[in-house]
CSV table of C-alpha atoms and ligand atoms in Angstrom, one decimal:
chain,number,residue,atom,x,y,z
A,1,MET,CA,67.6,14.2,-91.7
A,2,SER,CA,69.0,13.6,-95.3
A,3,PRO,CA,69.7,10.5,-96.5
A,4,ASP,CA,73.4,10.6,-96.9
A,5,THR,CA,73.4,11.1,-92.7
A,6,LEU,CA,71.7,7.9,-92.4
A,7,SER,CA,73.6,5.0,-91.4
A,8,GLN,CA,71.6,2.0,-93.3
A,9,ARG,CA,71.6,-0.1,-90.1
A,10,PRO,CA,68.7,-1.2,-88.6
A,11,VAL,CA,68.0,-1.3,-85.1
A,12,ILE,CA,64.9,-1.8,-83.2
A,13,SER,CA,64.3,1.3,-81.0
A,14,ALA,CA,61.5,0.6,-79.1
A,15,THR,CA,58.3,-2.2,-78.6
A,16,GLY,CA,54.6,-1.5,-77.7
A,17,LEU,CA,51.8,-3.8,-75.9
A,18,PHE,CA,47.8,-4.2,-76.1
A,19,THR,CA,46.6,-6.6,-73.7
A,20,PRO,CA,42.8,-7.3,-73.2
A,21,GLU,CA,41.7,-6.6,-70.2
A,22,GLN,CA,39.1,-9.6,-70.1
A,23,SER,CA,41.0,-13.3,-69.9
A,24,ILE,CA,39.7,-16.8,-69.6
A,25,THR,CA,40.9,-19.3,-67.2
A,26,ASN,CA,41.3,-23.0,-68.3
A,27,GLU,CA,38.7,-23.9,-65.3
A,28,GLU,CA,36.1,-21.0,-67.7
A,29,LEU,CA,36.7,-22.3,-70.7
A,30,VAL,CA,36.5,-26.2,-69.8
A,31,GLU,CA,33.3,-25.2,-68.2
A,32,SER,CA,31.8,-23.9,-71.3
A,33,PHE,CA,32.7,-26.7,-73.9
A,34,ASN,CA,31.9,-29.5,-71.3
A,35,ALA,CA,28.2,-27.8,-71.4
A,36,PHE,CA,28.5,-27.7,-74.8
A,37,VAL,CA,28.8,-31.3,-74.8
A,38,ASP,CA,26.3,-31.8,-73.0
A,39,ARG,CA,23.7,-30.2,-74.7
A,40,HIS,CA,25.2,-31.3,-78.3
A,41,ASN,CA,25.3,-35.2,-76.8
A,42,ASP,CA,21.4,-34.5,-75.5
A,43,GLU,CA,20.1,-32.9,-79.1
A,44,ARG,CA,21.7,-36.2,-81.3
A,45,ALA,CA,20.9,-38.4,-78.3
A,46,ASP,CA,18.9,-40.8,-81.0
A,47,LEU,CA,22.0,-40.2,-83.7
A,48,ILE,CA,23.9,-41.5,-80.6
A,49,ALA,CA,22.1,-43.8,-79.7
A,50,SER,CA,21.9,-45.5,-83.0
A,51,GLY,CA,26.0,-45.4,-83.6
A,52,GLU,CA,25.7,-43.3,-86.5
A,53,GLU,CA,27.4,-40.6,-84.4
A,54,GLU,CA,29.9,-40.5,-81.9
A,55,PRO,CA,29.3,-38.6,-78.6
A,56,LEU,CA,31.5,-35.8,-78.1
A,57,THR,CA,33.4,-36.1,-74.9
A,58,TYR,CA,35.0,-33.6,-71.9
A,59,SER,CA,38.0,-31.3,-72.6
A,60,SER,CA,39.8,-31.3,-69.3
A,61,VAL,CA,42.1,-28.2,-67.4
A,62,GLU,CA,44.9,-31.0,-66.6
A,63,PHE,CA,45.1,-32.1,-70.3
A,64,ILE,CA,45.3,-28.3,-71.1
A,65,GLU,CA,47.8,-27.4,-68.9
A,66,LYS,CA,50.4,-30.3,-69.4
A,67,ALA,CA,49.8,-30.5,-72.7
A,68,SER,CA,50.3,-26.7,-73.8
A,69,GLY,CA,51.6,-25.0,-71.0
A,70,ILE,CA,48.5,-22.3,-71.1
A,71,LYS,CA,46.7,-21.4,-68.0
A,72,ALA,CA,44.7,-18.4,-69.6
A,73,ARG,CA,44.0,-16.4,-72.8
A,74,HIS,CA,43.0,-12.7,-73.2
A,75,VAL,CA,40.1,-11.9,-75.5
A,76,MET,CA,38.3,-8.8,-76.6
A,77,SER,CA,34.9,-10.6,-76.3
A,78,LYS,CA,34.6,-13.1,-73.4
A,79,VAL,CA,30.9,-13.5,-72.7
A,80,PRO,CA,30.2,-14.8,-76.6
A,81,ILE,CA,33.0,-17.4,-76.2
A,82,LEU,CA,32.2,-18.8,-73.2
A,83,ASP,CA,28.0,-18.9,-73.8
A,84,PRO,CA,27.2,-22.7,-75.3
A,85,GLY,CA,24.7,-21.6,-77.2
A,86,VAL,CA,27.5,-18.7,-79.2
A,87,MET,CA,31.2,-20.2,-79.0
A,88,GLU,CA,32.7,-17.3,-80.7
A,89,PRO,CA,33.9,-13.5,-80.1
A,90,ARG,CA,31.1,-11.4,-81.0
A,91,TRP,CA,31.1,-7.5,-81.3
A,92,ASP,CA,28.8,-4.6,-83.0
A,93,GLU,CA,29.6,-3.9,-86.9
A,94,ARG,CA,31.3,-0.5,-86.8
A,95,PRO,CA,30.2,1.7,-89.2
A,96,ASN,CA,32.9,2.7,-91.4
A,97,GLY,CA,33.5,5.7,-90.5
A,98,GLU,CA,34.6,4.3,-86.9
A,99,LEU,CA,38.0,2.7,-86.2
A,100,SER,CA,38.0,-0.9,-87.1
A,101,ILE,CA,38.8,-3.5,-84.1
A,102,MET,CA,41.7,-4.8,-85.2
A,103,ALA,CA,43.4,-1.2,-86.2
A,104,GLU,CA,42.2,-0.1,-82.7
A,105,ILE,CA,44.0,-2.3,-80.9
A,106,GLY,CA,47.2,-1.7,-83.7
A,107,VAL,CA,47.0,1.8,-82.9
A,108,ILE,CA,46.9,1.3,-78.6
A,109,ALA,CA,50.5,-1.0,-78.8
A,110,ALA,CA,51.8,1.6,-81.8
A,111,ARG,CA,51.4,4.4,-79.2
A,112,GLU,CA,53.2,3.1,-77.3
A,113,ALA,CA,56.0,2.2,-78.9
A,114,LEU,CA,56.1,5.7,-80.6
A,115,GLU,CA,56.4,6.8,-76.9
A,116,ARG,CA,58.8,4.3,-75.4
A,117,ALA,CA,61.4,5.7,-78.7
A,118,GLY,CA,60.6,9.5,-78.1
A,119,ARG,CA,59.1,9.5,-82.0
A,120,LYS,CA,56.4,11.5,-83.3
A,121,PRO,CA,54.5,10.0,-85.7
A,122,GLU,CA,55.1,12.7,-88.3
A,123,ASP,CA,58.3,10.7,-88.7
A,124,VAL,CA,57.5,7.4,-89.5
A,125,ASP,CA,57.5,6.5,-92.5
A,126,ALA,CA,55.8,3.3,-93.2
A,127,VAL,CA,53.4,0.9,-91.2
A,128,LEU,CA,53.6,-2.8,-92.1
A,129,CYS,CA,50.4,-4.8,-90.5
A,130,ALA,CA,51.5,-8.1,-89.8
A,131,ALA,CA,49.4,-10.7,-88.3
A,132,SER,CA,48.0,-14.2,-89.2
A,133,ASN,CA,43.8,-12.8,-89.6
A,134,MET,CA,43.1,-9.4,-91.4
A,135,GLN,CA,39.3,-8.7,-90.5
A,136,ARG,CA,39.0,-7.4,-93.7
A,137,ALA,CA,40.4,-7.5,-97.3
A,138,TYR,CA,40.8,-3.7,-98.1
A,139,PRO,CA,41.3,-1.2,-97.8
A,140,ALA,CA,44.4,-2.3,-95.8
A,141,MET,CA,44.8,-2.5,-91.9
A,142,ALA,CA,47.8,-0.9,-91.9
A,143,ILE,CA,46.7,2.3,-94.3
A,144,GLU,CA,44.2,2.9,-91.5
A,145,ILE,CA,46.8,2.9,-88.5
A,146,GLN,CA,48.1,5.0,-90.5
A,147,GLN,CA,46.0,7.6,-91.0
A,148,ALA,CA,44.9,6.8,-86.9
A,149,LEU,CA,48.4,7.4,-86.0
A,150,GLY,CA,49.1,10.5,-88.6
A,151,ILE,CA,51.5,9.2,-90.1
A,152,ASP,CA,53.1,10.6,-93.4
A,153,GLY,CA,53.9,7.5,-96.1
A,154,PHE,CA,52.9,4.6,-96.8
A,155,GLY,CA,51.1,1.2,-94.9
A,156,PHE,CA,50.3,-2.6,-96.8
A,157,ASP,CA,49.7,-5.6,-94.6
A,158,MET,CA,51.4,-8.9,-94.6
A,159,ASN,CA,50.6,-12.2,-93.7
A,160,VAL,CA,52.6,-15.5,-92.8
A,161,ALA,CA,50.8,-16.6,-89.8
A,162,CYS,CA,52.3,-16.8,-86.8
A,163,SER,CA,55.4,-15.8,-88.7
A,164,SER,CA,54.2,-12.3,-89.6
A,165,ALA,CA,55.6,-9.9,-87.0
A,166,THR,CA,59.3,-12.1,-87.4
A,167,PHE,CA,58.6,-11.5,-91.5
A,168,GLY,CA,57.6,-8.0,-90.8
A,169,ILE,CA,60.5,-6.8,-88.8
A,170,GLN,CA,63.1,-8.0,-91.2
A,171,THR,CA,60.8,-6.7,-94.4
A,172,ALA,CA,61.4,-3.4,-92.2
A,173,ALA,CA,64.8,-3.5,-91.8
A,174,ASP,CA,65.3,-4.0,-95.5
A,175,TYR,CA,64.1,-0.6,-95.9
A,176,VAL,CA,66.4,0.7,-93.6
A,177,ARG,CA,69.1,-1.6,-94.7
A,178,ALA,CA,68.4,-0.1,-98.6
A,179,GLY,CA,67.7,3.6,-97.8
A,180,ASN,CA,64.0,3.5,-98.2
A,181,ALA,CA,62.9,4.5,-94.8
A,182,LYS,CA,64.7,5.6,-91.4
A,183,SER,CA,61.3,4.8,-89.5
A,184,VAL,CA,59.0,1.8,-89.7
A,185,LEU,CA,55.9,0.0,-87.4
A,186,VAL,CA,55.2,-3.3,-87.4
A,187,VAL,CA,51.7,-3.8,-86.2
A,188,SER,CA,50.8,-7.0,-85.5
A,189,PRO,CA,47.2,-6.9,-83.4
A,190,GLU,CA,46.3,-10.6,-83.9
A,191,ILE,CA,42.5,-10.7,-82.3
A,192,THR,CA,43.1,-14.9,-83.0
A,193,SER,CA,39.8,-15.7,-81.1
A,194,GLY,CA,38.6,-14.9,-84.8
A,195,HIS,CA,39.7,-17.8,-86.4
A,196,LEU,CA,39.6,-20.2,-83.4
A,197,ASN,CA,37.0,-23.4,-83.2
A,198,TRP,CA,35.8,-23.1,-79.6
A,199,ARG,CA,34.0,-26.5,-80.5
A,200,ASP,CA,36.7,-28.2,-81.5
A,201,ARG,CA,38.5,-30.0,-78.1
A,202,ASP,CA,41.8,-30.4,-79.6
A,203,SER,CA,42.3,-26.5,-80.2
A,204,HIS,CA,40.0,-25.0,-78.4
A,205,PHE,CA,42.4,-23.7,-75.8
A,206,ILE,CA,45.1,-23.0,-77.5
A,207,PHE,CA,44.8,-18.8,-78.7
A,208,GLY,CA,44.5,-16.2,-77.3
A,209,ASP,CA,44.3,-12.1,-78.7
A,210,VAL,CA,47.1,-9.3,-78.2
A,211,ALA,CA,48.8,-6.5,-80.2
A,212,THR,CA,51.9,-5.7,-80.1
A,213,ALA,CA,54.0,-3.1,-81.7
A,214,VAL,CA,58.0,-2.7,-83.4
A,215,LEU,CA,59.7,0.3,-84.3
A,216,VAL,CA,62.6,-0.2,-86.6
A,217,GLU,CA,64.8,2.3,-87.1
A,218,ASP,CA,68.0,3.6,-88.7
A,219,ALA,CA,70.4,3.4,-86.3
A,220,ALA,CA,71.5,7.2,-86.8
A,221,ILE,CA,68.1,8.0,-85.5
A,222,ALA,CA,67.6,5.8,-82.7
A,223,PRO,CA,66.8,6.7,-79.5
A,224,ASP,CA,70.4,5.7,-77.0
A,225,GLU,CA,68.5,2.4,-75.6
A,226,HIS,CA,67.9,0.3,-78.7
A,227,TRP,CA,68.8,-3.2,-79.1
A,228,ASP,CA,70.8,-3.4,-82.4
A,229,ILE,CA,69.7,-5.8,-85.4
A,230,LEU,CA,72.7,-8.4,-85.9
A,231,GLY,CA,70.7,-10.4,-88.6
A,232,THR,CA,67.6,-11.6,-89.9
A,233,LYS,CA,67.0,-14.7,-91.7
A,234,LEU,CA,63.6,-16.1,-93.1
A,235,LYS,CA,62.4,-19.7,-93.9
A,236,THR,CA,58.8,-21.1,-95.9
A,237,VAL,CA,58.2,-24.8,-96.1
A,238,PHE,CA,54.4,-26.1,-97.1
A,239,SER,CA,52.7,-27.6,-95.0
A,240,ASN,CA,48.7,-28.5,-94.5
A,241,ASN,CA,49.6,-29.4,-91.2
A,242,ILE,CA,48.0,-25.5,-89.9
A,243,ARG,CA,45.4,-24.8,-92.2
A,244,ASN,CA,42.9,-22.2,-92.5
A,245,ASN,CA,40.3,-22.2,-95.9
A,246,PHE,CA,38.5,-19.6,-95.4
A,247,GLY,CA,38.4,-16.3,-97.5
A,248,PHE,CA,35.9,-14.5,-100.2
A,249,LEU,CA,36.4,-17.5,-102.9
A,250,ASN,CA,36.1,-20.5,-100.1
A,251,ARG,CA,33.4,-19.1,-97.7
A,252,ALA,CA,31.6,-21.4,-95.5
A,253,HIS,CA,27.9,-22.1,-97.5
A,254,PRO,CA,25.2,-23.0,-95.1
A,255,GLU,CA,24.9,-26.6,-97.2
A,256,THR,CA,28.0,-28.1,-96.2
A,257,ALA,CA,27.7,-29.7,-93.3
A,258,ASP,CA,31.3,-29.7,-91.8
A,259,GLU,CA,33.1,-26.0,-91.6
A,260,ALA,CA,35.1,-26.3,-89.1
A,261,ASP,CA,37.8,-26.2,-92.3
A,262,LYS,CA,36.8,-22.7,-92.2
A,263,LEU,CA,38.5,-21.9,-88.5
A,264,PHE,CA,41.8,-22.9,-87.7
A,265,VAL,CA,42.7,-26.8,-88.0
A,266,GLN,CA,46.0,-28.3,-87.0
A,267,GLU,CA,47.6,-31.8,-86.5
A,268,GLY,CA,49.6,-30.6,-83.3
A,269,ARG,CA,51.5,-33.9,-83.1
A,270,LYS,CA,52.8,-33.3,-86.3
A,271,VAL,CA,53.1,-29.7,-86.3
A,272,PHE,CA,55.3,-30.3,-83.2
A,273,LYS,CA,57.5,-33.2,-84.4
A,274,GLU,CA,58.7,-31.2,-88.1
A,275,VAL,CA,58.9,-27.9,-86.7
A,276,VAL,CA,61.0,-28.1,-83.8
A,277,PRO,CA,64.1,-29.5,-85.1
A,278,MET,CA,63.4,-27.1,-88.1
A,279,VAL,CA,63.8,-24.0,-86.4
A,280,ALA,CA,66.4,-25.4,-84.1
A,281,GLN,CA,68.4,-26.0,-87.2
A,282,MET,CA,67.6,-22.4,-88.9
A,283,ILE,CA,68.4,-21.0,-85.5
A,284,LEU,CA,72.2,-22.9,-85.3
A,285,ASP,CA,72.7,-22.4,-89.1
A,286,GLU,CA,72.3,-18.3,-88.9
A,287,ALA,CA,74.2,-18.1,-85.8
A,288,GLU,CA,77.1,-19.5,-87.4
A,289,ARG,CA,76.9,-17.2,-90.3
A,290,LEU,CA,77.1,-14.3,-88.2
A,291,GLY,CA,79.4,-15.9,-86.0
A,292,ILE,CA,77.6,-15.6,-83.0
A,293,ASP,CA,77.8,-18.5,-80.2
A,294,PRO,CA,75.1,-19.7,-79.4
A,295,LYS,CA,75.7,-21.0,-76.1
A,296,ALA,CA,76.4,-17.6,-75.3
A,297,LEU,CA,72.7,-16.1,-75.9
A,298,ARG,CA,71.7,-13.7,-73.0
A,299,ARG,CA,68.5,-14.6,-74.0
A,300,MET,CA,65.9,-16.1,-76.8
A,301,TRP,CA,62.2,-14.8,-76.9
A,302,LEU,CA,60.9,-17.4,-78.9
A,303,HIS,CA,57.2,-17.8,-80.5
A,304,GLN,CA,54.9,-19.3,-77.7
A,305,ALA,CA,53.0,-21.9,-78.7
A,306,ASN,CA,53.6,-25.0,-77.1
A,307,ALA,CA,56.1,-25.1,-74.1
A,308,GLY,CA,57.3,-28.4,-75.1
A,309,MET,CA,58.2,-27.2,-78.3
A,310,ASN,CA,60.2,-23.7,-76.5
A,311,ARG,CA,61.8,-26.3,-74.2
A,312,LEU,CA,63.5,-28.8,-76.8
A,313,ILE,CA,63.8,-25.7,-79.9
A,314,ALA,CA,66.0,-23.6,-76.3
A,315,GLN,CA,68.4,-27.1,-75.4
A,316,LYS,CA,69.1,-28.1,-79.0
A,317,VAL,CA,70.3,-24.4,-79.3
A,318,LEU,CA,71.8,-23.8,-75.8
A,319,GLY,CA,73.1,-27.2,-75.1
A,320,HIS,CA,71.1,-26.8,-72.1
A,321,GLU,CA,67.9,-26.9,-70.2
A,322,ALA,CA,66.6,-23.1,-70.4
A,323,ASN,CA,65.5,-21.5,-67.6
A,324,GLU,CA,62.8,-19.1,-67.5
A,325,ASP,CA,65.7,-16.1,-67.6
A,326,GLU,CA,67.1,-18.3,-70.7
A,327,SER,CA,64.1,-18.4,-72.5
A,328,PRO,CA,60.9,-16.6,-70.7
A,329,THR,CA,57.6,-17.5,-71.0
A,330,VAL,CA,54.1,-15.9,-71.5
A,331,LEU,CA,52.0,-18.6,-72.7
A,332,ASP,CA,50.7,-19.5,-70.1
A,333,THR,CA,49.1,-15.7,-69.5
A,334,TYR,CA,48.3,-15.1,-72.9
A,335,GLY,CA,48.4,-18.8,-74.7
A,336,ASN,CA,49.5,-18.7,-78.2
A,337,THR,CA,49.0,-15.2,-79.6
A,338,SER,CA,50.6,-16.3,-83.1
A,339,SER,CA,52.8,-13.6,-84.2
A,340,ALA,CA,52.9,-11.2,-81.4
A,341,GLY,CA,53.9,-14.3,-79.2
A,342,SER,CA,57.7,-13.3,-79.3
A,343,ILE,CA,57.6,-10.1,-79.4
A,344,ILE,CA,55.6,-9.9,-76.3
A,345,ALA,CA,57.9,-12.1,-74.2
A,346,PHE,CA,60.6,-9.6,-75.3
A,347,HIS,CA,58.4,-6.3,-75.0
A,348,LEU,CA,58.0,-7.9,-71.0
A,349,HIS,CA,61.3,-9.6,-70.6
A,350,SER,CA,64.2,-7.3,-72.2
A,351,ASP,CA,65.0,-4.3,-69.9
A,352,ASP,CA,67.0,-6.1,-67.5
A,353,LEU,CA,69.3,-7.2,-70.0
A,354,THR,CA,72.6,-4.9,-70.0
A,355,ALA,CA,74.7,-3.2,-73.0
A,356,GLY,CA,76.2,-5.8,-75.2
A,357,ASP,CA,74.1,-8.7,-74.2
A,358,ALA,CA,72.8,-10.5,-77.2
A,359,GLY,CA,69.3,-12.7,-78.1
A,360,LEU,CA,67.1,-13.8,-80.4
A,361,ILE,CA,63.6,-13.3,-81.0
A,362,CYS,CA,62.6,-15.9,-82.9
A,363,SER,CA,58.7,-17.4,-84.0
A,364,PHE,CA,57.5,-20.4,-86.5
A,365,GLY,CA,54.0,-22.2,-87.6
A,366,ALA,CA,52.0,-22.1,-90.3
A,367,GLY,CA,53.4,-22.4,-93.7
A,368,TYR,CA,54.9,-23.7,-92.4
A,369,SER,CA,56.6,-20.3,-92.0
A,370,ALA,CA,60.2,-19.1,-88.9
A,371,GLY,CA,61.3,-16.8,-89.0
A,372,THR,CA,65.0,-15.4,-86.8
A,373,VAL,CA,66.3,-12.2,-85.3
A,374,PHE,CA,69.4,-12.1,-83.7
A,375,VAL,CA,69.9,-8.8,-81.9
A,376,ARG,CA,72.2,-6.8,-79.4
A,377,LYS,CA,71.3,-4.9,-76.5
A,378,ALA,CA,73.2,-0.7,-77.0
A,379,ALA,CA,73.0,0.9,-74.3
B,401,COA,N1,41.0,-32.5,-73.3
B,401,COA,C1,41.3,-33.7,-72.7
B,401,COA,N2,42.0,-34.1,-73.2
B,401,COA,C2,42.7,-34.1,-75.1
B,401,COA,C3,42.1,-32.4,-75.1
B,401,COA,C4,41.4,-32.0,-74.5
B,401,COA,N3,41.1,-30.8,-74.7
B,401,COA,N4,42.3,-32.4,-76.2
B,401,COA,C5,43.2,-34.2,-77.2
B,401,COA,N5,43.2,-34.5,-75.9
B,401,COA,C6,43.4,-36.1,-75.8
B,401,COA,C7,43.3,-36.5,-77.4
B,401,COA,O1,42.2,-37.3,-77.6
B,401,COA,C8,44.7,-37.7,-77.4
B,401,COA,O2,43.8,-38.7,-76.6
B,401,COA,P1,44.4,-40.5,-77.4
B,401,COA,O3,45.3,-40.2,-76.7
B,401,COA,O4,43.1,-41.1,-76.6
B,401,COA,O5,43.6,-40.5,-78.8
B,401,COA,C9,45.2,-37.0,-76.3
B,401,COA,O6,44.6,-35.9,-76.1
B,401,COA,C10,46.6,-37.0,-77.0
B,401,COA,O7,46.1,-35.8,-77.8
B,401,COA,P2,47.3,-35.1,-78.5
B,401,COA,O8,46.2,-34.1,-79.7
B,401,COA,O9,48.2,-35.9,-79.7
B,401,COA,O10,47.9,-34.2,-77.5
B,401,COA,P3,49.1,-33.5,-77.7
B,401,COA,O11,50.4,-34.1,-76.9
B,401,COA,O12,50.1,-33.5,-78.8
B,401,COA,O13,48.9,-32.1,-77.3
B,401,COA,C11,49.0,-29.5,-78.7
B,401,COA,C12,48.2,-31.6,-78.2
B,401,COA,C13,48.1,-28.9,-79.9
B,401,COA,C14,48.9,-28.9,-77.6
B,401,COA,C15,50.3,-30.0,-79.0
B,401,COA,O14,50.1,-30.9,-80.2
B,401,COA,C16,50.8,-28.8,-79.6
B,401,COA,O15,50.8,-27.8,-79.1
B,401,COA,N6,51.7,-29.1,-80.8
B,401,COA,C17,52.7,-27.6,-81.8
B,401,COA,C18,50.9,-27.1,-82.1
B,401,COA,C19,51.7,-25.4,-82.2
B,401,COA,O16,52.6,-25.0,-82.2
B,401,COA,N7,50.7,-25.1,-83.5
B,401,COA,C20,50.5,-23.9,-84.4
B,401,COA,C21,49.8,-23.4,-84.1
B,401,COA,S1,50.2,-21.6,-84.8
């Protein structure tokens, strides 16, 4: 296809999803956590008895479900996570000649997106690996995924925490708008179990593993069944309320007593209070800019972090309490899958919409960051 036959109008041609087979229920998670608490308190009994240390307290299934809406989460490595003596995902380090684990799951999701669009890898121009954690510094995960798929073009990684996928969609859409690419894969392999502190009662239940892919293309080459991108908007506002200090300038050192800040930490209440109004206002402003009546949105595929947050955001946008049909939940079985959450919701709950239906993919999270992608089903 020559550049002058392109429309420079970006659409979503298809999506793909990889779901790990293994899953951990709240019951299994809490049983393992509480066994760790008993072990910890036994080992530190003297310090606790002398008042130098506070004992750790049990987690509870009821709290987790009530506070978050999460009932289970998929993971790539269940046994070590649930072992009270390990409590982190583990797998054999792979030799450099073997596909790395993040690339592997990204490729599975990407292949599904390509298949659903009827697209050959050689027709794709670029791969963006947009995720909240990369398993190494370089070479970019995106380039490994590009090579595994057989794409002749370019790829790079981008990290905007939970908003990575929507930031990736806007970046891909901008390539199409500029005429620099006609077909761009946005792949979000989220192995969040690696950055979660499974020993932290306040957050051990939050995350799950998954991979998603979104194929953003020029309307001129898209399959008949696609989603027009009506508009994209991104926003960031610095906050320390969700933070992870891990990095090669900032590694965990054995002499440092508290290494918890080298994993995910958050002030959950503050996040809830600050992010809900910011995101709701952003959606309303963007809808107005695009001339869309927010109350007429057929469906919202919101970021999946907390059921209560989604309820409040959807209510502010739609003007009434949203039902499952208007704002579907995948959080209950997937947990918070970081940037992939809204894409999973879109992938699993969009086939039933009909031509002309408008909807919103929206993500938000650390940074703070937020992204909106208004879409309309074309056929
Ligand atoms: N089991 C039992 N009780 C627990 C618990 C657990 N696992 N974790 C915390 N608690 C207790 C706390 O100790 C606290 O007790 P206290 O009132 O006696 O002090 C109480 O439950 C409330 O804790 P709090 O942390 O304030 O809970 P919450 O209602 O705010 O819910 C979150 C916690 C994390 C689920 C919620 O704040 C949230 O989802 N926030 C937004 C998170 C988000 O979107 N983050 C983005 C990540 S990308």
